Coordinates of C-alpha atoms in Angstrom, one line a residue:
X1456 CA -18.3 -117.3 -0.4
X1457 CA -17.6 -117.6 3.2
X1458 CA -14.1 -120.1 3.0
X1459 CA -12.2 -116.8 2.7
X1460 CA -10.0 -115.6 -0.4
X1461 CA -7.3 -117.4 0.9
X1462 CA -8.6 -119.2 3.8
X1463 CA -6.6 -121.5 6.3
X1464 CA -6.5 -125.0 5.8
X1465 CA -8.8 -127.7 7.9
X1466 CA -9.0 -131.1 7.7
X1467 CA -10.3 -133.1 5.2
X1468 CA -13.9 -132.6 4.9
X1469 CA -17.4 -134.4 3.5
X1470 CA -19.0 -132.6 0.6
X1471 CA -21.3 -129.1 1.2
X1472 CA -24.5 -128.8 0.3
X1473 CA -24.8 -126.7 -2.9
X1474 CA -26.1 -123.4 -2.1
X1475 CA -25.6 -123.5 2.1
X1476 CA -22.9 -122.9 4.0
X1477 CA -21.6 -126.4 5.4
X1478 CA -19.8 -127.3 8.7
X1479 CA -16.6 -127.8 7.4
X1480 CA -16.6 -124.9 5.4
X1481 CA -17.3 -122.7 9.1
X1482 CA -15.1 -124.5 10.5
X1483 CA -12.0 -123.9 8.3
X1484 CA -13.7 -120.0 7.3
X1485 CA -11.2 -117.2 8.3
X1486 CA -13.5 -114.0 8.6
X1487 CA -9.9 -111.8 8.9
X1488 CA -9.3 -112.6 5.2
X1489 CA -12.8 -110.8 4.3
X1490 CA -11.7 -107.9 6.2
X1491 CA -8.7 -107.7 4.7
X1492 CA -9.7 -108.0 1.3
X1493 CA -12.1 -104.9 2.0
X1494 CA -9.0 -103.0 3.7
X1495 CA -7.5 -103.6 -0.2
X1496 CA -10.4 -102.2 -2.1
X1497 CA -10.5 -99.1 0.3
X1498 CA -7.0 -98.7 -0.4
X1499 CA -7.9 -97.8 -4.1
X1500 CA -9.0 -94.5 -2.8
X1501 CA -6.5 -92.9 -2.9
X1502 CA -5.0 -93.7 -6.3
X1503 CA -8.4 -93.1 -7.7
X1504 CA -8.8 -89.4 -5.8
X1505 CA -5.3 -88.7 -7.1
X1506 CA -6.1 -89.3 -11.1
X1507 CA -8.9 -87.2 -10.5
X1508 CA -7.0 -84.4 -9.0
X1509 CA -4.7 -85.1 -12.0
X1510 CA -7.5 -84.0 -14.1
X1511 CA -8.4 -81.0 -12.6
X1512 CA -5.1 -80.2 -12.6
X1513 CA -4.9 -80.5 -16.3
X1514 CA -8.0 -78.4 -16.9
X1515 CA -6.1 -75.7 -15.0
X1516 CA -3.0 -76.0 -17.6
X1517 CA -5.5 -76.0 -20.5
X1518 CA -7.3 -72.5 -19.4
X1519 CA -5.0 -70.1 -19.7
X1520 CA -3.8 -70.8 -23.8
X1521 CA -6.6 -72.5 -25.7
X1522 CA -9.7 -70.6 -25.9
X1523 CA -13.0 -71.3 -28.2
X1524 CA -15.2 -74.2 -29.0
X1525 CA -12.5 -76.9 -29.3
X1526 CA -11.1 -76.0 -25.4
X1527 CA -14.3 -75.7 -24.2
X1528 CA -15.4 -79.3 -25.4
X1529 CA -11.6 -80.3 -23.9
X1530 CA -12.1 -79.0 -20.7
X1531 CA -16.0 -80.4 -20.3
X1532 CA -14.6 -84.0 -21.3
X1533 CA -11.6 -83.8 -18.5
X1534 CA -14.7 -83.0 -16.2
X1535 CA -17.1 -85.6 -17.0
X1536 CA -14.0 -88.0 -16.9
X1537 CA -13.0 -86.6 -13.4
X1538 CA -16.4 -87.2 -12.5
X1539 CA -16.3 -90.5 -13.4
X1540 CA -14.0 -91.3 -11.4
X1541 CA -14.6 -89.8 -8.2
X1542 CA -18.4 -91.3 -8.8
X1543 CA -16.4 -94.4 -7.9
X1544 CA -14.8 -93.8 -4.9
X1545 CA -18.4 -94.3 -3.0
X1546 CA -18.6 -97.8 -4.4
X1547 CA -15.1 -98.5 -3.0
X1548 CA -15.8 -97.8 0.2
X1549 CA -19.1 -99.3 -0.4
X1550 CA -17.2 -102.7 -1.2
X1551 CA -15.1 -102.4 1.8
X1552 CA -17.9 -102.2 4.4
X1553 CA -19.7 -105.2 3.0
X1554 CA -16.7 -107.5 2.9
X1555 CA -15.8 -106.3 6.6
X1556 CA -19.6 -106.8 7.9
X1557 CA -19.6 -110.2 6.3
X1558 CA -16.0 -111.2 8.3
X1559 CA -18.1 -109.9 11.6
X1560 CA -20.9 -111.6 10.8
X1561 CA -18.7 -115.0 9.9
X1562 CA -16.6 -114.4 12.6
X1563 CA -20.1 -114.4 14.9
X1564 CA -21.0 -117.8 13.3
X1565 CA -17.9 -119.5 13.7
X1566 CA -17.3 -118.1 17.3
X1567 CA -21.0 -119.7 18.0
X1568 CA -19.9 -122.9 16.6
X1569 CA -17.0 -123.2 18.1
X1570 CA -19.2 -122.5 21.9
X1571 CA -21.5 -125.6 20.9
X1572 CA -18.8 -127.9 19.7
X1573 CA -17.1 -127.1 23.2
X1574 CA -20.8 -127.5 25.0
X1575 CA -21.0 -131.0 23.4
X1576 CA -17.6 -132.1 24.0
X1577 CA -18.2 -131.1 27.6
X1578 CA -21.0 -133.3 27.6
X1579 CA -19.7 -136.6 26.2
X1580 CA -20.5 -136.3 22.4
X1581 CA -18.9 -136.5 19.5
X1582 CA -18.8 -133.6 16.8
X1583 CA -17.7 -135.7 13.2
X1584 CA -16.7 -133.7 9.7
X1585 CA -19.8 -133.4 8.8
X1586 CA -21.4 -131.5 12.1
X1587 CA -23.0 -134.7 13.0
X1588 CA -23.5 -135.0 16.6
X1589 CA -23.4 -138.6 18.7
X1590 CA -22.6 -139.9 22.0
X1591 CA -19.1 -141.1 22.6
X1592 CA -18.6 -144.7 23.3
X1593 CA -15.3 -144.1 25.4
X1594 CA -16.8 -142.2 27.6
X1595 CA -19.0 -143.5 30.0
X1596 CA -20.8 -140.5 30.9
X1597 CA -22.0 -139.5 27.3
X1598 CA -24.8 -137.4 26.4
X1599 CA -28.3 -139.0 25.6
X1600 CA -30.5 -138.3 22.7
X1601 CA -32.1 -135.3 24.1
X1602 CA -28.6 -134.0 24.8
X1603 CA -27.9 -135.0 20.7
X1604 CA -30.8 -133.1 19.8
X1605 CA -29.7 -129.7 21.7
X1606 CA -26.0 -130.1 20.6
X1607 CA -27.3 -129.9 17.2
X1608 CA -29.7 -127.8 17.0
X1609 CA -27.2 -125.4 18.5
X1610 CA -24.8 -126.6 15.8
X1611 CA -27.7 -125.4 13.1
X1612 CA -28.1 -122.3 14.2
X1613 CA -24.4 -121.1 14.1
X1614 CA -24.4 -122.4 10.3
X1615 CA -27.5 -120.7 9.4
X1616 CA -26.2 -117.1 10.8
X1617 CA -23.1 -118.0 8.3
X1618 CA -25.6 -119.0 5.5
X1619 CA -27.5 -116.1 5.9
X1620 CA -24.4 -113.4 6.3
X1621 CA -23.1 -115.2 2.8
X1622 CA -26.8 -114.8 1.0
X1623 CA -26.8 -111.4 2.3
X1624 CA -23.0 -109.8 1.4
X1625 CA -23.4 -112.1 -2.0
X1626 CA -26.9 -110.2 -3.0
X1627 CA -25.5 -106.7 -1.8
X1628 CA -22.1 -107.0 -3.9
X1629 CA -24.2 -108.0 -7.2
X1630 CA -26.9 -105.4 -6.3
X1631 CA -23.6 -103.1 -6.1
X1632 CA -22.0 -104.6 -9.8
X1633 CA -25.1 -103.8 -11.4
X1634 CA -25.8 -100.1 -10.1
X1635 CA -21.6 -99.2 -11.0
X1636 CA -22.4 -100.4 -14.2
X1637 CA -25.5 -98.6 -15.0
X1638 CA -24.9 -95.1 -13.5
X1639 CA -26.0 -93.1 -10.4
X1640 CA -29.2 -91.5 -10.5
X1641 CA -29.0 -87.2 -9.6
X1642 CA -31.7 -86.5 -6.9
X1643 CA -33.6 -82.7 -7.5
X1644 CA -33.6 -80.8 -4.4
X1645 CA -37.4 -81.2 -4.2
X1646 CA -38.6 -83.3 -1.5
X1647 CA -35.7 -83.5 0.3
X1648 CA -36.1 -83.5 4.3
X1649 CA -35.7 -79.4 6.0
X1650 CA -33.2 -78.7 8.4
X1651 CA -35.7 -79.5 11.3
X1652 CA -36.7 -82.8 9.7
X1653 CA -36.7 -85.2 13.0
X1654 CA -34.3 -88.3 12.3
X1655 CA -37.3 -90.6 11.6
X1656 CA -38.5 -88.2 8.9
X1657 CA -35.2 -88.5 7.4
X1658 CA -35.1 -92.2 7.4
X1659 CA -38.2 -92.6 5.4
X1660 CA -37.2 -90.1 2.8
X1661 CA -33.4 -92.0 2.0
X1662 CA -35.9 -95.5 2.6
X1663 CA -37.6 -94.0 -0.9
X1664 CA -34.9 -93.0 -3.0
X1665 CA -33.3 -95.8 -5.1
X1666 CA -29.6 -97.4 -4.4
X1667 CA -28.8 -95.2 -7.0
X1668 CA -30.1 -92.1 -6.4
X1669 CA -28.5 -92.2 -2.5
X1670 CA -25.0 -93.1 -3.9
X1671 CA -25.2 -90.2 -6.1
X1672 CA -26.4 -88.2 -2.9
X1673 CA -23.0 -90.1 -0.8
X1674 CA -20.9 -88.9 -3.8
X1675 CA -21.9 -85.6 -4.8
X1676 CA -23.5 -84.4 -1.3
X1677 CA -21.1 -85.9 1.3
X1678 CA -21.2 -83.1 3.6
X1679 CA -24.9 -83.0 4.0
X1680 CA -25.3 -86.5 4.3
X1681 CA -22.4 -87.4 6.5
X1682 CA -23.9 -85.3 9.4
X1683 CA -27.7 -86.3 9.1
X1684 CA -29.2 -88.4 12.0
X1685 CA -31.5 -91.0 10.6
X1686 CA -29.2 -91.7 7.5
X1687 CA -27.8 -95.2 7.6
X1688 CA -24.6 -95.8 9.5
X1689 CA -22.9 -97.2 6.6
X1690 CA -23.9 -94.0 4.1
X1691 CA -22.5 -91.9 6.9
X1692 CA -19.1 -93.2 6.6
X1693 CA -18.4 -93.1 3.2
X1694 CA -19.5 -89.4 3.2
X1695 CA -17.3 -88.7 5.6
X1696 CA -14.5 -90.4 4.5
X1697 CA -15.1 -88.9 1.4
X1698 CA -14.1 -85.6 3.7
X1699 CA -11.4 -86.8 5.5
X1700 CA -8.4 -85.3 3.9
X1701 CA -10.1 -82.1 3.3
X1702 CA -11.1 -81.9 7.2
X1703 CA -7.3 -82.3 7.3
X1704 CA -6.4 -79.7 5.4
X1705 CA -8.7 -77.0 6.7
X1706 CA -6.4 -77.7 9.9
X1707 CA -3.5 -77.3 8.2
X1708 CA -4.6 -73.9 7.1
X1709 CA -4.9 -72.9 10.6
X1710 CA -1.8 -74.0 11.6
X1711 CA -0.1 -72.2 8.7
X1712 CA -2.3 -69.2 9.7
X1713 CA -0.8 -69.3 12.8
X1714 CA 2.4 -69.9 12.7
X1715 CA 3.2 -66.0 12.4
X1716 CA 4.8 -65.1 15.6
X1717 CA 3.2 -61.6 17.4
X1718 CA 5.1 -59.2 19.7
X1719 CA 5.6 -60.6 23.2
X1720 CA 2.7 -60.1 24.8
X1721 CA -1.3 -61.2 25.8
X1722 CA -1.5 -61.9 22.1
X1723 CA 1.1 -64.0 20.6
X1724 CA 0.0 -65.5 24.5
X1725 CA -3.2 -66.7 22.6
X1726 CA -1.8 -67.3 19.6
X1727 CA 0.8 -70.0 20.8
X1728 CA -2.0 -71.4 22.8
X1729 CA -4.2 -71.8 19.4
X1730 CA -1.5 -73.0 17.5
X1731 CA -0.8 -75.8 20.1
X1732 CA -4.7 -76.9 20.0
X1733 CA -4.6 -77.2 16.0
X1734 CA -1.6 -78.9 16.3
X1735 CA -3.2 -81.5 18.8
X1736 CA -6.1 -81.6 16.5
X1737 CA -4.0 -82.6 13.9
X1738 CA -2.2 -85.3 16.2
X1739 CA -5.6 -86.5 17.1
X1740 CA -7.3 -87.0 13.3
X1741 CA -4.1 -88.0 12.1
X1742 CA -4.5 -91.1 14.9
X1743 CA -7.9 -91.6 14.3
X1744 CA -7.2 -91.7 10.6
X1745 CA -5.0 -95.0 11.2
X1746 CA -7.8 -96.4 13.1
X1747 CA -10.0 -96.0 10.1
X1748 CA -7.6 -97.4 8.1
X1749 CA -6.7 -100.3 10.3
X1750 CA -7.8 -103.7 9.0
X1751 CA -9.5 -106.5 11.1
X1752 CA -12.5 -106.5 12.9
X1753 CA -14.8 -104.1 14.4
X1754 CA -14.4 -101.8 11.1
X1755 CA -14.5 -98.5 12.4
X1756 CA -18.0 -95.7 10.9
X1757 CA -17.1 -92.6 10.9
X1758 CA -20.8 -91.0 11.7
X1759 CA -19.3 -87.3 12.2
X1760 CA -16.3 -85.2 11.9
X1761 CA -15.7 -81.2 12.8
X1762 CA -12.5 -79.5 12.9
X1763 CA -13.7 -76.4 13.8
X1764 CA -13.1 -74.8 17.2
X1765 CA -11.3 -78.0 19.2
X1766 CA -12.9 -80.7 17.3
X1767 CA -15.7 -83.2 17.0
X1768 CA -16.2 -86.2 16.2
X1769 CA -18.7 -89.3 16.3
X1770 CA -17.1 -92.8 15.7
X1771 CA -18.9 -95.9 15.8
X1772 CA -16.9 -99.9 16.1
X1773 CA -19.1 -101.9 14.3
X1774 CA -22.1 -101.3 12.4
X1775 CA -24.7 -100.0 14.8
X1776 CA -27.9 -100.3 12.6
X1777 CA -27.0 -104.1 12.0
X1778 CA -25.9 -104.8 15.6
X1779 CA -28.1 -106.1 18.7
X1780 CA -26.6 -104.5 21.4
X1781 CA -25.3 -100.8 20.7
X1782 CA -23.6 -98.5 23.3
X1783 CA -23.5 -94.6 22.5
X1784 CA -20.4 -93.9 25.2
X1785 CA -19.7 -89.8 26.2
X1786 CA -16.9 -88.4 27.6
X1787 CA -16.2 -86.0 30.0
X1788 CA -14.2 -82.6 30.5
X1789 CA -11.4 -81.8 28.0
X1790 CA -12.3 -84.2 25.4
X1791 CA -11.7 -82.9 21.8
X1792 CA -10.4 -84.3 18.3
X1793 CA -7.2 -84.9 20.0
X1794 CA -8.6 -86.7 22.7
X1795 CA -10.5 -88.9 20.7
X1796 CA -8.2 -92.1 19.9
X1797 CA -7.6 -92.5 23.4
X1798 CA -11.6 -91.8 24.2
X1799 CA -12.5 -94.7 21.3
X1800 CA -10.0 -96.8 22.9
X1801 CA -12.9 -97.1 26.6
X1802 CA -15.6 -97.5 23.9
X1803 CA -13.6 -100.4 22.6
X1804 CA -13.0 -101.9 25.7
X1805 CA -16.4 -102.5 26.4
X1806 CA -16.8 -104.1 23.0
X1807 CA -14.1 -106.5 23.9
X1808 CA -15.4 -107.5 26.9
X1809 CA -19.1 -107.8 25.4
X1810 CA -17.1 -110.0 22.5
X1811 CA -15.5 -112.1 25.6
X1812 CA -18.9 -112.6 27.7
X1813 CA -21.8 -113.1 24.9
X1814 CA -19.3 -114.8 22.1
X1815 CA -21.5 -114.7 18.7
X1816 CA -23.7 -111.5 19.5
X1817 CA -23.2 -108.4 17.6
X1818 CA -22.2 -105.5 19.4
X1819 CA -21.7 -102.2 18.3
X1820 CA -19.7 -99.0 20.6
X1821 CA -20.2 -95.2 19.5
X1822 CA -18.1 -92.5 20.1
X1823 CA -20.4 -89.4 21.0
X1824 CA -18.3 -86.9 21.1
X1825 CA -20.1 -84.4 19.1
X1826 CA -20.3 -80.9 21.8
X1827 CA -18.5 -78.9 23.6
X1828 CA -16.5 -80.4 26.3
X1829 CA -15.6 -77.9 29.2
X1830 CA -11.5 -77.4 28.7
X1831 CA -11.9 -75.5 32.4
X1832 CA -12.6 -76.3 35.8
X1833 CA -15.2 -72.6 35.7
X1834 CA -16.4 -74.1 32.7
X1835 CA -16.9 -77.5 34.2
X1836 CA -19.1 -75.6 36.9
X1837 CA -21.8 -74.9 35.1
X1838 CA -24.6 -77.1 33.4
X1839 CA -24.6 -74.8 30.1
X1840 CA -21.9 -76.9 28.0
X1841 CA -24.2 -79.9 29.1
X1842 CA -27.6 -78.4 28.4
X1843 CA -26.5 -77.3 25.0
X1844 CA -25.5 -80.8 23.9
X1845 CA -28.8 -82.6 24.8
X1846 CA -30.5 -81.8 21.6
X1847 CA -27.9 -83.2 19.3
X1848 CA -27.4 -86.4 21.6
X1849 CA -31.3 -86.9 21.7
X1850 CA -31.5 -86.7 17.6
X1851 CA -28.2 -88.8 17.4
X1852 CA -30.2 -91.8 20.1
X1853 CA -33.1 -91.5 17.2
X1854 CA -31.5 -91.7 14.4
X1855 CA -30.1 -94.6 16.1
X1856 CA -33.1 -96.4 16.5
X1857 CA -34.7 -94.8 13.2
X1858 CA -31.7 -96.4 10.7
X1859 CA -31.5 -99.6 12.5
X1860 CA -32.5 -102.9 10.4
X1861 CA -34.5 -105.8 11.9
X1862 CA -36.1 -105.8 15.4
X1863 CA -35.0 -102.8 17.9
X1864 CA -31.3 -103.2 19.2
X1865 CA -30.7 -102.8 22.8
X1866 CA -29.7 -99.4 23.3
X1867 CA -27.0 -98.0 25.9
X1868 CA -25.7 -94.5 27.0
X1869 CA -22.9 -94.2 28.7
X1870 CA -21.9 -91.5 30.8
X1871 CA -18.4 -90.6 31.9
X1872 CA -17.6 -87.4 34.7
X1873 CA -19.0 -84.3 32.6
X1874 CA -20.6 -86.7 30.2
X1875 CA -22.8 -87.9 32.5
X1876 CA -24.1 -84.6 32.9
X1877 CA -24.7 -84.2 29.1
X1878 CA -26.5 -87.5 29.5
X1879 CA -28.8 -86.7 32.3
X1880 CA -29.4 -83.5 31.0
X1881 CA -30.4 -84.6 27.9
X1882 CA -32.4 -87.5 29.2
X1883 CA -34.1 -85.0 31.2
X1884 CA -35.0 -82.3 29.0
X1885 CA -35.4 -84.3 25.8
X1886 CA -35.7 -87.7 26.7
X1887 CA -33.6 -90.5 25.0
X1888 CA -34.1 -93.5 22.6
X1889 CA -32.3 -95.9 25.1
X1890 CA -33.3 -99.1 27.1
X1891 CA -30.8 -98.0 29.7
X1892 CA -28.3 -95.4 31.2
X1893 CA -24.9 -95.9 32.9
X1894 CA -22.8 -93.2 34.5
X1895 CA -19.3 -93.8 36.1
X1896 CA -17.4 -91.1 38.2
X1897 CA -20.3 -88.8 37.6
X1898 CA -20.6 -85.3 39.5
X1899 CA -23.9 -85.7 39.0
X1900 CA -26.9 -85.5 36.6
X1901 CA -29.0 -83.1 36.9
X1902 CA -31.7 -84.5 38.5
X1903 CA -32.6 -86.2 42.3
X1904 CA -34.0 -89.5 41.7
X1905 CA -33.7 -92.0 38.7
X1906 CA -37.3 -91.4 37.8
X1907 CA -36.9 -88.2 36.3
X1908 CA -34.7 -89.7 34.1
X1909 CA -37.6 -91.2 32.0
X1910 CA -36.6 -94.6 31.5
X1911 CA -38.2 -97.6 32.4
X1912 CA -37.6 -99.0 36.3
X1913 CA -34.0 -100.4 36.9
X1914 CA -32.5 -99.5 33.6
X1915 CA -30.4 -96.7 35.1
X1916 CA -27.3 -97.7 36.9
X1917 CA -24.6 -96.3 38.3
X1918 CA -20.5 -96.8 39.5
X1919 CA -18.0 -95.0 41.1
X1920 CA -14.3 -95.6 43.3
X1921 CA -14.6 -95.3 46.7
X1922 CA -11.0 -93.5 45.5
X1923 CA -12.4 -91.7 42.9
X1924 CA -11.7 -87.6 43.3
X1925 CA -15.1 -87.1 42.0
X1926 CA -16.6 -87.9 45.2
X1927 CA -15.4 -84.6 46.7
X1928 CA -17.3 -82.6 44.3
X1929 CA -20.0 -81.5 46.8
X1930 CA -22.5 -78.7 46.7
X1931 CA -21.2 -75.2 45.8
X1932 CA -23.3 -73.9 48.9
X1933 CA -21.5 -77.3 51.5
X1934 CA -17.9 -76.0 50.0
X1935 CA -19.1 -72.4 50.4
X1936 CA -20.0 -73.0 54.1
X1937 CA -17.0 -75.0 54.5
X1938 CA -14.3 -72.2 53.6
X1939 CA -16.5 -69.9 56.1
X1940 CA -15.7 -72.0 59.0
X1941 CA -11.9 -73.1 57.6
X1942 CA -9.9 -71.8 60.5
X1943 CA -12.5 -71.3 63.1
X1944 CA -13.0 -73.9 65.9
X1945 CA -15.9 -75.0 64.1
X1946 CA -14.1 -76.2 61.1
X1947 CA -13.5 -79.5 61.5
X1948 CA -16.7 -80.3 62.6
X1949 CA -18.0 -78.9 59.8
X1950 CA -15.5 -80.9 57.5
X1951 CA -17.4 -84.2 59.3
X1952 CA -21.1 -82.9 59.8
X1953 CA -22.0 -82.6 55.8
X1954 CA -25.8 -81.8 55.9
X1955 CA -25.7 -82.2 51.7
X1956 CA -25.6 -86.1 52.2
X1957 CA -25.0 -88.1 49.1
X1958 CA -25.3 -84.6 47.2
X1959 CA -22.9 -83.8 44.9
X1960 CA -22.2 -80.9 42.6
X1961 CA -25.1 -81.1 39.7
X1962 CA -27.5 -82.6 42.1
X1963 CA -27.8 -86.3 43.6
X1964 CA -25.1 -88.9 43.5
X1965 CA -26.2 -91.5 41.4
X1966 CA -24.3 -93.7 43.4
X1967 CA -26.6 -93.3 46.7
X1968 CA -28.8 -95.4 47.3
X1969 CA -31.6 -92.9 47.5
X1970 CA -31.3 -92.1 43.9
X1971 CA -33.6 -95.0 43.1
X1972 CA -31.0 -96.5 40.4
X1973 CA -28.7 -99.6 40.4
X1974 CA -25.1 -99.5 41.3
X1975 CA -22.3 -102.4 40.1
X1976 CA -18.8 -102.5 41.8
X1977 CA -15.4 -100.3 41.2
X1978 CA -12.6 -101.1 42.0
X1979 CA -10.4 -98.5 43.8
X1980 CA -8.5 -96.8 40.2
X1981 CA -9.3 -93.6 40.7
X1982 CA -11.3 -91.4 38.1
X1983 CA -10.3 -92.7 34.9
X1984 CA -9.8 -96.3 35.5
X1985 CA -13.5 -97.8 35.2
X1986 CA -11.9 -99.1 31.8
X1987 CA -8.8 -101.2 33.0
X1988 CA -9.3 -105.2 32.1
X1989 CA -9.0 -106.3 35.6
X1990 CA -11.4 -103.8 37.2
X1991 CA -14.8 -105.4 37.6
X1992 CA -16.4 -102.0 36.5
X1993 CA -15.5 -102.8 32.6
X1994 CA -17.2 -106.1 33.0
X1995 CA -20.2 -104.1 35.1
X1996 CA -20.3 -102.1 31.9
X1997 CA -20.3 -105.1 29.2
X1998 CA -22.7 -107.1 30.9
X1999 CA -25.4 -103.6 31.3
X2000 CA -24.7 -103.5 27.4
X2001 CA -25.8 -107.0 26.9
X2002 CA -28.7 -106.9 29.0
X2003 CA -27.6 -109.4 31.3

């Protein structure tokens, strides 16, 4: 499976073991074409949505002149056909996300080939057609046989990740063909997990129902399912994309509600204030919407979407409950839905740069931006906004760990300006599923010392620009004592004697040193540019991810 529907050609190469995937066939595998063939079955959506609308359509026309036994039977046929079809649209989306996984996963293998077929080179062996691995006579400095052994072992294990992507997608695609044939199973509302199930107690409920019965649930209950924490990643996102274009159009029903002009006044004020929020709104899903679509690799989850109010969202690059290294990244004040392509953007800069420094690992980014971002600087001065979002970030980090397969991922939250409040806070008050916490240009977090925290010792770390504007957020009773002396002779001293220290607005900066965490450089880009490529911050970030 894994040479690609239309794969690049390679060199001639020996014959495969039946069964396994083979060097040569790595070696000449392009992943891209997976994801692309997945991009083509998601693209089936939307003609299949449309027949069904179609349908409904027609049941409309038929209502109105043809009555009795024969329109009823009509009209309950249309149905059951329109249900057909939409019964589908999970299964395409289904397709999609395994074809794109496998192309990760491929991609993975062949970049950890390619690392030990450079290691050997750089160590005087020979790689042949086959994967064989000797020293090379023209050089005089080849490797020995311990040196052959390492080279391929290494060499084994990058085909074995391959083998076992291929077994895997191959098994979950037949699995797939024989549940579309034979129906989706209804699921009675008995049993079912209460609105204060915690995330683990959902995971074991969807662990019990059959592949069936849960793509029935996707289908029929996507709004239920798309939102609930300890639901697999990949259930999440079909439900939610299953929503997609109506989230869109409950914004376009506010914009058309307010597009009435109102007299001159405090009013039509407010109103052209709204209307320029939807319309951002709109700007923002429309640009996250091509990011869903966009083919190539990390596929894009969609784990959450809310129009409502200025918008929310939670988007994940790459699959989190099959990666081994996942970072949940929240952003600061005035982040909304129209913020949010830009906001994915840092997330996936950090997967880059984990791509560029642990080649073959599989790293996941989230987008957590699922409360209330201040819009205001008064807003911004209080911890309420923060406080409020620490119980939806805490069951989001569980339903994190809860969904995952295989052994525990690393887990990473990722704090920026306000957001590291909401992370502090929430760490704080509720405690988090994570193995460690990073803040950049943070105000601070609530609390004095890395301890309170609650995570384990040195897993809390901290950057910010010695440019950075955030620095001159100090303590609302330093800046009140400050503007009582401003224009007294004792104002300038006052400006240089700062009895707050390394105290910053919410508390301690985690910067100090006295805040008992770990600090990695910035350099000097001011408050949003921990992210550029050439800033040693972003690779601070990537390596915290990793564990390194």
């Amino acid at each position: 499976m894994s040479g690609g529907p239309a794969g690049r050609s390679a060199p001639a190469a020996a014959p495969e073991r039946a069964g396994q995937v083979g060097y040569p066939q790595l070696w000449r595998a392009d992943p891209a074409a997976w994801a692309d063939a997945g991009v083509a079955w998601r693209g089936l959506v939307g003609p299949v949505r449309h027949r069904a609308d179609a349908l409904t359509a027609r049941i409309g026309t038929l209502r109105p002149g043809w009555t009795g036994a024969a329109s009823t039977a009509a009209q309950r046929r249309i149905g059951e056909l329109r249900t057909d079809l939409t019964d589908v649209l999970p299964a395409l989306l289904e397709v999609d996300q395994v074809l794109a996984e496998f192309g990760a996963r491929l991609g993975s293998a062949k970049a950890r080939l390619g690392v030990e077929v450079a290691r050997a080179d750089s160590g005087g062996l020979l790689v042949d057609r086959t994967g064989a691995v000797r020293p090379d006579p023209a050089r005089p400095a080849a490797g020995s046989g311990p040196a052959v052994v390492r080279a391929q072992a290494g060499i084994r294990g990058a085909l074995a990740l391959a083998d076992a992507a291929d077994r895997e997608a191959a098994g979950r695609l037949s699995e797939l063909t024989t549940a579309t044939v034979a129906g989706w199973v209804s699921v009675p509302p008995a049993g079912r997990p209460g609105p204060g199930a915690v995330p683990a107690e959902v995971s074991r409920w969807w662990a019990g129902l059959s592949p069936a019965e849960r793509r029935w649930l996707v289908g029929r209950e996507p709004g239920r399912i798309g939102r609930l924490d300890g639901i697999p990643a990949a259930a999440r996102d079909q439900a939610n994309r299953l929503l997609l274009a109506d989230r869109r159009l409950e914004l376009l029903a506010r914009r058309l509600a307010l597009l009435v002009p109102m007299p001159a006044g405090p009013l039509e004020a407010a109103r052209r204030a709204r209307l320029a929020g939807v319309e951002a709104a709109l700007r923002g899903l429309d640009e996250l919407g091509e990011r869903l679509a966009a083919p190539g690799t990390p596929r894009a989850y969609l784990l959450g979407l809310d129009p409502a109010g200025d918008g929310r969202t939670v988007v994940a690059l790459g699959n989190p409950d099959r990666s081994g290294a996942v970072l949940t990244y929240v952003p600061g004040m005035t982040s909304d839905l129209a913020d949010a392509p830009a906001e994915l953007g840092r997330a996936a800069r950090v997967l880059q740069r984990c791509a560029a420094l642990g080649p073959g690992e599989e790293t996941a980014a989230v987008l957590w931006l699922d409360y209330d971002a201040p819009d205001f600087l008064h807003e911004a001065a209080g911890t309420r906004r923060a406080e409020d979002a620490g119980p939806a970030l805490h069951r989001f980090q569980e339903g994190l760990r809860a969904a995952h397969e295989g052994p525990p991922a690393r887990q990473t939250v990722l704090g920026h300006s306000y957001g590291s409040l909401v992370v502090g806070a929430a760490a704080r008050d509720h405690g988090l599923s994570a193995d460690a916490l990073v803040f950049v240009g943070s105000p601070g977090v609530g609390v004095d010392h890395a301890a309170e925290l609650r995570m384990p010792a040195g897993q809390v770390w901290s950057s910010t620009a010695s440019d950075d504007v955030i620095r001159l957020t100090r303590p609302p009773e330093e800046l009140a004592r400050r503007a009582l002396l401003a224009g007294t002779p004792l104002g300038p001293a006052a400006a240089l004697l700062d009895p707050s220290g390394d105290r910053l607005w919410f508390g301690a900066d985690p910067s100090a040193p006295g805040f008992g965490g770990r600090r990695f450089p910035s350099s000097r880009r001011g408050h949003t540019g921990y992210w550029d490529d050439d800033n040693p911050a972003l690779d601070g970030m990537a390596r915290i991810v990793l564990g390194e």
